[in-house]
Coordinates of C-alpha atoms in Angstrom, one line a residue:
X3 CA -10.9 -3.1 -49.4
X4 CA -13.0 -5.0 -46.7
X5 CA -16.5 -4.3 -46.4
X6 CA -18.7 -4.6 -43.0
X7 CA -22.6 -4.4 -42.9
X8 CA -23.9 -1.3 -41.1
X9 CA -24.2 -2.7 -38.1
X10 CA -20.6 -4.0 -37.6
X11 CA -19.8 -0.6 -38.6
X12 CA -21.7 0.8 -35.7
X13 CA -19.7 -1.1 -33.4
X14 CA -16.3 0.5 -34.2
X15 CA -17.8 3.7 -32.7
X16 CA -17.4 1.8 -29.7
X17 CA -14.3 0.5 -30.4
X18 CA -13.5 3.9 -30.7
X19 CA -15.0 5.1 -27.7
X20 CA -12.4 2.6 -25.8
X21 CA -9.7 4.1 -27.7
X22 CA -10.8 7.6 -27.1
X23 CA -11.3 6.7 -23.2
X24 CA -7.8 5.3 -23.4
X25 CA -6.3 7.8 -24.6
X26 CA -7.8 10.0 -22.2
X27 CA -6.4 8.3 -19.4
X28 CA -3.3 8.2 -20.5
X29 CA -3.3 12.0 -20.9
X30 CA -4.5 11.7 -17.6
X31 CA -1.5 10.0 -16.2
X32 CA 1.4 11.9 -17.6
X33 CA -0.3 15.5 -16.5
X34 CA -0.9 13.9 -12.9
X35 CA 3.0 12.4 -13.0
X36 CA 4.3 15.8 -14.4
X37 CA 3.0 17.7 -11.4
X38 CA 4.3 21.3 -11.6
X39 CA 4.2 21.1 -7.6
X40 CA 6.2 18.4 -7.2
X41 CA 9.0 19.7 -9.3
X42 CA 9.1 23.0 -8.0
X43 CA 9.5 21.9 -5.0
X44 CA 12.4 20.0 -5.7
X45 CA 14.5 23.1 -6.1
X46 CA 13.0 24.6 -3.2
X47 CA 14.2 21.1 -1.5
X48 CA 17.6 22.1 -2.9
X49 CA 17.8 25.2 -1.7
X50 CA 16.7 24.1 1.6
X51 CA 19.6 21.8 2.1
X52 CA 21.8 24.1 0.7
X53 CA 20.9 26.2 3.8
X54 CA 20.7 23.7 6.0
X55 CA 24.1 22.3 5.0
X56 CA 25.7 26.0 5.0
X57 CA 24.1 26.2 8.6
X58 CA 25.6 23.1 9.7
X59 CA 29.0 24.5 9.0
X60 CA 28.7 28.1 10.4
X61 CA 27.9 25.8 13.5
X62 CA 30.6 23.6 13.4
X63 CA 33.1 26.5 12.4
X64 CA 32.2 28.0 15.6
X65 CA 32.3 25.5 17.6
X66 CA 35.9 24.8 16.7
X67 CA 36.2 28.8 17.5
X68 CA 34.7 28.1 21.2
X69 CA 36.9 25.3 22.0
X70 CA 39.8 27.3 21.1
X71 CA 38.6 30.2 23.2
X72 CA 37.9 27.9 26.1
X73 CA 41.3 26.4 25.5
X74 CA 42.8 29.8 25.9
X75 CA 41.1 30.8 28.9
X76 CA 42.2 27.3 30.7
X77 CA 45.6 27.5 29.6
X78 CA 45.7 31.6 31.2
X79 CA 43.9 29.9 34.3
X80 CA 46.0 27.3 34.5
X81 CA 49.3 29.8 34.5
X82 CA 47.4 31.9 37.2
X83 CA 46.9 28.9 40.0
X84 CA 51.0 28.3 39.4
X85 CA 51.8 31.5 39.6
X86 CA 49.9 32.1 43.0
X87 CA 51.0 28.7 44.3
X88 CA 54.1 30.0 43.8
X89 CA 53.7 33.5 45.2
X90 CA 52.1 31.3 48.2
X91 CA 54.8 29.6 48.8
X92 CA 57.2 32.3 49.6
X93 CA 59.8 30.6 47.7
X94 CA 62.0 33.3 45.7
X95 CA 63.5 36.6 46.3
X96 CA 61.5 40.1 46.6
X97 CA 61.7 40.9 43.3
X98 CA 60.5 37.3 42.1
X99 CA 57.6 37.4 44.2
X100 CA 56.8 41.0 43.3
X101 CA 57.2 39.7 39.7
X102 CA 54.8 37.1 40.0
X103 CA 52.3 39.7 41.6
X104 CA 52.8 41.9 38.6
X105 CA 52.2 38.6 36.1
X106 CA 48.8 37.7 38.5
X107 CA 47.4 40.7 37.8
X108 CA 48.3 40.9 33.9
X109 CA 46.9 37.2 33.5
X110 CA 43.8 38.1 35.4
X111 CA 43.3 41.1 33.0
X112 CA 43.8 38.5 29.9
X113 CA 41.6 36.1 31.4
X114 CA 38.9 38.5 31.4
X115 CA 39.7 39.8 27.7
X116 CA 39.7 36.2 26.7
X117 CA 36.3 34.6 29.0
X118 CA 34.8 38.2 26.9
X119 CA 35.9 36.9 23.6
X120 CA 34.5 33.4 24.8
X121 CA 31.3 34.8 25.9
X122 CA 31.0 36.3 22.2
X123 CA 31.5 33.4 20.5
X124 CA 28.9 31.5 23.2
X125 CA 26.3 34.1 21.8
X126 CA 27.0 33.7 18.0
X127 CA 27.4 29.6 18.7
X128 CA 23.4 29.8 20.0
X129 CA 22.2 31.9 17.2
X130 CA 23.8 29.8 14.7
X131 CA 22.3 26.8 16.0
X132 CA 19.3 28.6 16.2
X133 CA 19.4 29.4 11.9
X134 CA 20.7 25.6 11.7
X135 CA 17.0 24.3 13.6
X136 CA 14.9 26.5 11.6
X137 CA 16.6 25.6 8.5
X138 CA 16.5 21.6 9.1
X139 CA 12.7 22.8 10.1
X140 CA 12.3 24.0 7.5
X141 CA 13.7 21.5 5.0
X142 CA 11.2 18.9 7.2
X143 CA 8.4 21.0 5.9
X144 CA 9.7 20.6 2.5
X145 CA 9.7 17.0 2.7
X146 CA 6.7 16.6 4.2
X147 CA 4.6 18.8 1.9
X148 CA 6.1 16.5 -0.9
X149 CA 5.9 13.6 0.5
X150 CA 1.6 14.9 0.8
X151 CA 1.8 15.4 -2.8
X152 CA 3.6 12.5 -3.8
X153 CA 1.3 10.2 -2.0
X154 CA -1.6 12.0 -3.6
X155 CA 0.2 11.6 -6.8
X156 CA 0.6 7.8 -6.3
X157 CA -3.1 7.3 -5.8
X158 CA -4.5 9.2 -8.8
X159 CA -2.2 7.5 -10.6
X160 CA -3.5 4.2 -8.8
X161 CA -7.3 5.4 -9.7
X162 CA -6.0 6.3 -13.7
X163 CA -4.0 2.5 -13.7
X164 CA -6.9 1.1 -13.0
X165 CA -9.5 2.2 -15.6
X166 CA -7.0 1.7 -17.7
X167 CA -6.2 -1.6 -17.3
X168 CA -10.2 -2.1 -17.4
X169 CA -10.9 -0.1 -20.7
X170 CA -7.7 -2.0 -21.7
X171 CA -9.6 -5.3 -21.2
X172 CA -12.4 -4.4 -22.6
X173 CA -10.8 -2.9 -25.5
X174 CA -9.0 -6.4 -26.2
X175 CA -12.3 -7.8 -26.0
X176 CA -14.4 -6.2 -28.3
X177 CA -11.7 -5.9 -30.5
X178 CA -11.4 -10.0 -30.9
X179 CA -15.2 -10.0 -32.3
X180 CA -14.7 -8.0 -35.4
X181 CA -13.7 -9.3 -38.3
X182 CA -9.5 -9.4 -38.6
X183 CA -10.1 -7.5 -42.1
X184 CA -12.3 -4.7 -40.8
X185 CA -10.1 -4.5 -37.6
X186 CA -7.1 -3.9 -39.7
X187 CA -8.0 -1.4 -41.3
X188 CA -9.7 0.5 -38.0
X189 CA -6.2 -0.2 -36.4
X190 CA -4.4 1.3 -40.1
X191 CA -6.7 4.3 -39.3
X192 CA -6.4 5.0 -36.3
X193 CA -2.8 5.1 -36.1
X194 CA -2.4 7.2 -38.9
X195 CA -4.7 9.6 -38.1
X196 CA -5.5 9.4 -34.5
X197 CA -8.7 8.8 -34.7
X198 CA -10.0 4.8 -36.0
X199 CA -14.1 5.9 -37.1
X200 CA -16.3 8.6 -36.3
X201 CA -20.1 9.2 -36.6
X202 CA -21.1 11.0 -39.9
X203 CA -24.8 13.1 -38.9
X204 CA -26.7 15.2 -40.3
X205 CA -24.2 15.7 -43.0
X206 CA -21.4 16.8 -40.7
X207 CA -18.2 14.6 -39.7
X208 CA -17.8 14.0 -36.1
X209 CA -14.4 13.0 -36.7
X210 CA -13.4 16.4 -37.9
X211 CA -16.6 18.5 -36.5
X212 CA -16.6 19.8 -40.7
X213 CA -19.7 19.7 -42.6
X214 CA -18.8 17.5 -45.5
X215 CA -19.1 19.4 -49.2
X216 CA -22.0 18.4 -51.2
X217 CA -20.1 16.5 -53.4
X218 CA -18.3 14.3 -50.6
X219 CA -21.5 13.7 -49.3
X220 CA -22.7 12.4 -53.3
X221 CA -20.0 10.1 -53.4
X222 CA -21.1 9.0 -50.2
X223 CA -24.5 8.3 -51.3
X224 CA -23.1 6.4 -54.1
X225 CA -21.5 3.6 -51.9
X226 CA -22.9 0.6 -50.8
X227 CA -23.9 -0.1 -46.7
X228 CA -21.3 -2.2 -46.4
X229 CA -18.8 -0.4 -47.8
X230 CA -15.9 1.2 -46.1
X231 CA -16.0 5.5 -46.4
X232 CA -13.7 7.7 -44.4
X233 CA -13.7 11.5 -43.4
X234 CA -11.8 13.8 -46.1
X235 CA -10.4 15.9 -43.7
X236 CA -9.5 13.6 -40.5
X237 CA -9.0 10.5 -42.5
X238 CA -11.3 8.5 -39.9
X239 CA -13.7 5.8 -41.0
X240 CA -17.6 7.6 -41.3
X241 CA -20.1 5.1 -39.8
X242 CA -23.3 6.3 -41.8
X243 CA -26.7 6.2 -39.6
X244 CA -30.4 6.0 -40.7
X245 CA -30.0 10.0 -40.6
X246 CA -26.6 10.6 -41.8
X247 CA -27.1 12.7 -44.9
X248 CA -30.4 14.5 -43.7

């Protein structure tokens, strides 16, 4: 088992404190990139151009329908002029050009039917294009209230990334001055148990908050100061101070 003088166990507390602060951030990180926001809105996104889309097509659907009517009305407008260029003419017998009177006046009453069935689907083409601008509005407001928290995401992300990286660092650092033995077995201990050493003070672990049992704390006594001891109940390594079993 490797041994460390007091002092060198002191310093894993620090070590620890790195680790702890590292941890942290990371913690940090995923609840920032797991935004509840964000992915909310990404359905409400969904929905949005699910409207939008549906829109678009009510729009286009009726636009076909217009150019039909108007098609219709042309073609009875059309028949009209040729029928009164004819009757103008004076071409034809009496009952022709009576016939083509009688034909003027039915067209003219179809023309109206049809310029009323036009006018109706002028008035549903406008307030479909209306629903189809508040919907892409309203899918812009989407996007732009994610983009916000995106963006805002990104830099606290930026801010974590960076501490990191710097408690990383330091980490690395401090953890090429201790001894590869004593190091090994922080490293064992923190990876098993979460936690690499804690303070023992005043009798009480601060690796598991628990007051330690008199007799844990006897066999404590018994060791030597630069002999390894770790927490019963969280496993971590107990750096003893002056005060530790007052």
């Amino acid at each position: 088992m490797a041994k460390a003088s007091p002092a060198e166990q002191l310093r894993l507390l620090d070590l620890q404190a790195l680790d702890s602060r590292i941890k942290s951030l990371r913690n940090q990180a995923r609840n920032v990139n797991n935004n509840p926001e964000i992915a909310s809105l990404a359905g409400a996104v969904a929905a949005a151009e699910s409207a939008r889309v549906a829109a678009g097509t009510e729009v286009a659907d009726i636009e076909r329908e217009l150019t039909r009517a108007e098609a219709d009305v042309a073609s009875v407008v059309a028949r009209m002029a040729r029928d009164q260029q004819h009757l103008d003419s004076g071409k034809g017998g009496s009952k022709e050009l009576t016939a083509l009177q009688a034909e003027i006046v039915s067209l003219e009453r179809r023309r109206s039917d049809l310029e009323d069935v036009e006018l109706d689907v002028m008035e549903r083409l406008e307030a479909a294009r209306t629903r189809e601008a508040e919907a892409g509005a309203a899918l812009t407001a989407l996007h732009e209230k994610r983009r916000e928290l995106e963006d805002k995401r990104d830099a606290e992300l930026a801010v974590i990334g960076s501490d990191r990286a710097d408690a990383e660092a330091r980490r690395e650092e401090l953890a090429a001055s201790f001894d590869a033995a004593l190091l090994a077995v922080y490293e064992k201990t923190l990876s098993k148990h979460g936690i690499g050493a804690a303070r023992l003070f005043h009798g009480t672990s601060e690796g598991s908050g628990m007051q330690l049992s008199p007799g844990d704390l006897a066999d404590i006594r018994k060791a030597a100061d630069d002999e390894i001891v770790f927490c019963p109940d969280s496993g971590c390594i107990l750096v003893r101070s002056a005060e530790w079993g007052s």
